[in-house]
PDB file of C-alpha atoms in Angstrom:
ATOM      1  CA  MET A   1     157.250 -22.688  84.658  1.00  0.00           C
ATOM      2  CA  TYR A   2     157.526 -22.505  80.895  1.00  0.00           C
ATOM      3  CA  ALA A   3     158.457 -19.940  78.274  1.00  0.00           C
ATOM      4  CA  VAL A   4     157.675 -19.312  74.622  1.00  0.00           C
ATOM      5  CA  PHE A   5     160.476 -17.945  72.452  1.00  0.00           C
ATOM      6  CA  LYS A   6     161.096 -17.255  68.793  1.00  0.00           C
ATOM      7  CA  ASN A   7     164.021 -18.615  66.765  1.00  0.00           C
ATOM      8  CA  GLY A   8     164.364 -18.855  63.009  1.00  0.00           C
ATOM      9  CA  GLY A   9     160.782 -17.802  62.302  1.00  0.00           C
ATOM     10  CA  LYS A  10     159.351 -20.534  64.540  1.00  0.00           C
ATOM     11  CA  GLN A  11     158.048 -20.447  68.101  1.00  0.00           C
ATOM     12  CA  TYR A  12     158.997 -22.981  70.779  1.00  0.00           C
ATOM     13  CA  LYS A  13     157.408 -23.731  74.174  1.00  0.00           C
ATOM     14  CA  VAL A  14     160.081 -24.925  76.632  1.00  0.00           C
ATOM     15  CA  GLN A  15     160.704 -25.702  80.287  1.00  0.00           C
ATOM     16  CA  GLU A  16     164.026 -25.955  82.112  1.00  0.00           C
ATOM     17  CA  GLY A  17     165.766 -29.201  81.167  1.00  0.00           C
ATOM     18  CA  ASP A  18     164.024 -29.577  77.787  1.00  0.00           C
ATOM     19  CA  ILE A  19     165.996 -30.491  74.670  1.00  0.00           C
ATOM     20  CA  VAL A  20     165.040 -28.566  71.525  1.00  0.00           C
ATOM     21  CA  LEU A  21     166.127 -28.753  67.874  1.00  0.00           C
ATOM     22  CA  LEU A  22     166.767 -25.222  66.561  1.00  0.00           C
ATOM     23  CA  ASP A  23     167.932 -24.070  63.136  1.00  0.00           C
ATOM     24  CA  LYS A  24     171.675 -24.519  62.611  1.00  0.00           C
ATOM     25  CA  MET A  25     173.756 -21.864  64.405  1.00  0.00           C
ATOM     26  CA  SER A  26     177.333 -23.169  63.764  1.00  0.00           C
ATOM     27  CA  LEU A  27     178.346 -23.389  67.444  1.00  0.00           C
ATOM     28  CA  GLU A  28     180.695 -25.710  69.317  1.00  0.00           C
ATOM     29  CA  PRO A  29     179.259 -28.408  71.623  1.00  0.00           C
ATOM     30  CA  LYS A  30     179.029 -27.442  75.331  1.00  0.00           C
ATOM     31  CA  SER A  31     179.001 -23.727  74.492  1.00  0.00           C
ATOM     32  CA  LYS A  32     176.410 -21.500  76.186  1.00  0.00           C
ATOM     33  CA  ILE A  33     173.934 -19.337  74.266  1.00  0.00           C
ATOM     34  CA  GLN A  34     171.305 -16.820  75.301  1.00  0.00           C
ATOM     35  CA  LEU A  35     167.985 -16.648  73.487  1.00  0.00           C
ATOM     36  CA  GLN A  36     166.590 -13.152  73.975  1.00  0.00           C
ATOM     37  CA  GLU A  37     163.468 -13.151  71.808  1.00  0.00           C
ATOM     38  CA  VAL A  38     161.171 -14.326  74.625  1.00  0.00           C
ATOM     39  CA  LEU A  39     157.480 -13.888  73.807  1.00  0.00           C
ATOM     40  CA  ALA A  40     155.853 -15.163  77.023  1.00  0.00           C
ATOM     41  CA  ILE A  41     156.715 -16.592  80.438  1.00  0.00           C
ATOM     42  CA  VAL A  42     154.143 -18.486  82.514  1.00  0.00           C
ATOM     43  CA  ASP A  43     154.861 -19.379  86.147  1.00  0.00           C
ATOM     44  CA  GLY A  44     151.856 -21.039  87.761  1.00  0.00           C
ATOM     45  CA  GLU A  45     149.103 -18.429  87.721  1.00  0.00           C
ATOM     46  CA  LYS A  46     151.461 -15.532  86.952  1.00  0.00           C
ATOM     47  CA  SER A  47     152.212 -14.791  83.310  1.00  0.00           C
ATOM     48  CA  LYS A  48     154.188 -12.170  81.428  1.00  0.00           C
ATOM     49  CA  LEU A  49     153.391 -11.396  77.824  1.00  0.00           C
ATOM     50  CA  GLY A  50     155.639  -9.340  75.571  1.00  0.00           C
ATOM     51  CA  THR A  51     154.749  -6.788  72.928  1.00  0.00           C
ATOM     52  CA  PRO A  52     156.269  -8.548  70.983  1.00  0.00           C
ATOM     53  CA  PHE A  53     159.187  -9.442  73.313  1.00  0.00           C
ATOM     54  CA  ILE A  54     159.650  -9.240  77.092  1.00  0.00           C
ATOM     55  CA  SER A  55     162.389  -6.736  77.889  1.00  0.00           C
ATOM     56  CA  GLY A  56     165.097  -8.162  80.151  1.00  0.00           C
ATOM     57  CA  ALA A  57     163.934 -11.763  79.748  1.00  0.00           C
ATOM     58  CA  LEU A  58     166.232 -14.410  78.321  1.00  0.00           C
ATOM     59  CA  ILE A  59     166.660 -18.156  78.092  1.00  0.00           C
ATOM     60  CA  GLU A  60     170.059 -19.686  78.781  1.00  0.00           C
ATOM     61  CA  ALA A  61     170.824 -22.848  76.814  1.00  0.00           C
ATOM     62  CA  GLU A  62     173.738 -25.217  76.301  1.00  0.00           C
ATOM     63  CA  VAL A  63     174.593 -26.626  72.857  1.00  0.00           C
ATOM     64  CA  ILE A  64     174.628 -30.428  72.792  1.00  0.00           C
ATOM     65  CA  ASN A  65     175.509 -31.085  69.144  1.00  0.00           C
ATOM     66  CA  GLU A  66     174.702 -30.258  65.532  1.00  0.00           C
ATOM     67  CA  GLY A  67     173.433 -32.592  62.854  1.00  0.00           C
ATOM     68  CA  ARG A  68     171.018 -33.270  60.048  1.00  0.00           C
ATOM     69  CA  ALA A  69     167.504 -34.628  60.395  1.00  0.00           C
ATOM     70  CA  LYS A  70     166.060 -37.567  58.475  1.00  0.00           C
ATOM     71  CA  LYS A  71     165.163 -36.966  54.855  1.00  0.00           C
ATOM     72  CA  VAL A  72     161.687 -35.660  54.112  1.00  0.00           C
ATOM     73  CA  ILE A  73     160.355 -36.625  50.677  1.00  0.00           C
ATOM     74  CA  THR A  74     158.033 -34.244  48.826  1.00  0.00           C
ATOM     75  CA  PHE A  75     156.150 -35.822  45.936  1.00  0.00           C
ATOM     76  CA  LYS A  76     153.775 -33.917  43.653  1.00  0.00           C
ATOM     77  CA  LYS A  77     151.681 -35.622  41.001  1.00  0.00           C
ATOM     78  CA  ARG A  78     149.041 -34.179  38.738  1.00  0.00           C
ATOM     79  CA  ARG A  79     146.704 -36.777  37.326  1.00  0.00           C
ATOM     80  CA  ARG A  80     146.394 -37.166  33.559  1.00  0.00           C
ATOM     81  CA  LYS A  81     149.226 -34.720  32.839  1.00  0.00           C
ATOM     82  CA  ASP A  82     152.221 -37.064  33.146  1.00  0.00           C
ATOM     83  CA  SER A  83     153.676 -34.582  35.616  1.00  0.00           C
ATOM     84  CA  LYS A  84     155.599 -35.881  38.637  1.00  0.00           C
ATOM     85  CA  VAL A  85     158.153 -34.176  40.895  1.00  0.00           C
ATOM     86  CA  LYS A  86     160.039 -35.968  43.665  1.00  0.00           C
ATOM     87  CA  ARG A  87     162.399 -34.005  45.909  1.00  0.00           C
ATOM     88  CA  GLY A  88     164.177 -34.732  49.169  1.00  0.00           C
ATOM     89  CA  PHE A  89     165.106 -32.361  51.984  1.00  0.00           C
ATOM     90  CA  ARG A  90     167.257 -32.706  55.117  1.00  0.00           C
ATOM     91  CA  ARG A  91     167.088 -30.019  57.782  1.00  0.00           C
ATOM     92  CA  ASP A  92     170.303 -28.880  59.494  1.00  0.00           C
ATOM     93  CA  PHE A  93     169.789 -28.403  63.230  1.00  0.00           C
ATOM     94  CA  THR A  94     171.469 -27.450  66.488  1.00  0.00           C
ATOM     95  CA  ARG A  95     170.342 -29.514  69.504  1.00  0.00           C
ATOM     96  CA  VAL A  96     170.255 -27.430  72.708  1.00  0.00           C
ATOM     97  CA  ARG A  97     169.315 -28.089  76.341  1.00  0.00           C
ATOM     98  CA  ILE A  98     167.420 -25.336  78.171  1.00  0.00           C
ATOM     99  CA  VAL A  99     169.361 -24.552  81.357  1.00  0.00           C
ATOM    100  CA  LYS A 100     167.596 -21.540  82.840  1.00  0.00           C
ATOM    101  CA  ILE A 101     164.672 -19.219  82.171  1.00  0.00           C
ATOM    102  CA  VAL A 102     165.265 -15.665  83.412  1.00  0.00           C
ATOM    103  CA  GLY A 103     162.345 -13.325  83.347  1.00  0.00           C
TER     104      GLY A 103
END
C-alpha cells in the first residue's frame, strides 16, 4: 500500500515506515502531524484517485528532526562575455517518518 501526497508544491510517494524530507515546518521532534492533501492511495489492485484530493484521507507522520541539507552550488558562465555567477544554496528540511495511511 502506498500513497501520493502534496507538500510545499512537491509530490511524494510514500509507504508506511518511510522517512521523507519535507520543507521546514518548525515543529518539535517526536510531535505528530497529519498530512491531508492526499492525491492518490493504491492498495494492491484497488486505487483511489482524488480530484484533486481524496476527502477524508490523511497520512499520519511523526517528526524525527529538522536540519539543513548539503550545499548545492549553481554556476552560470557565458562564454566570451567574461560573465560568471557562482551561488550556493542549502535547503531547510523537516525529516518525518510515515506512521499510518488512512484512506
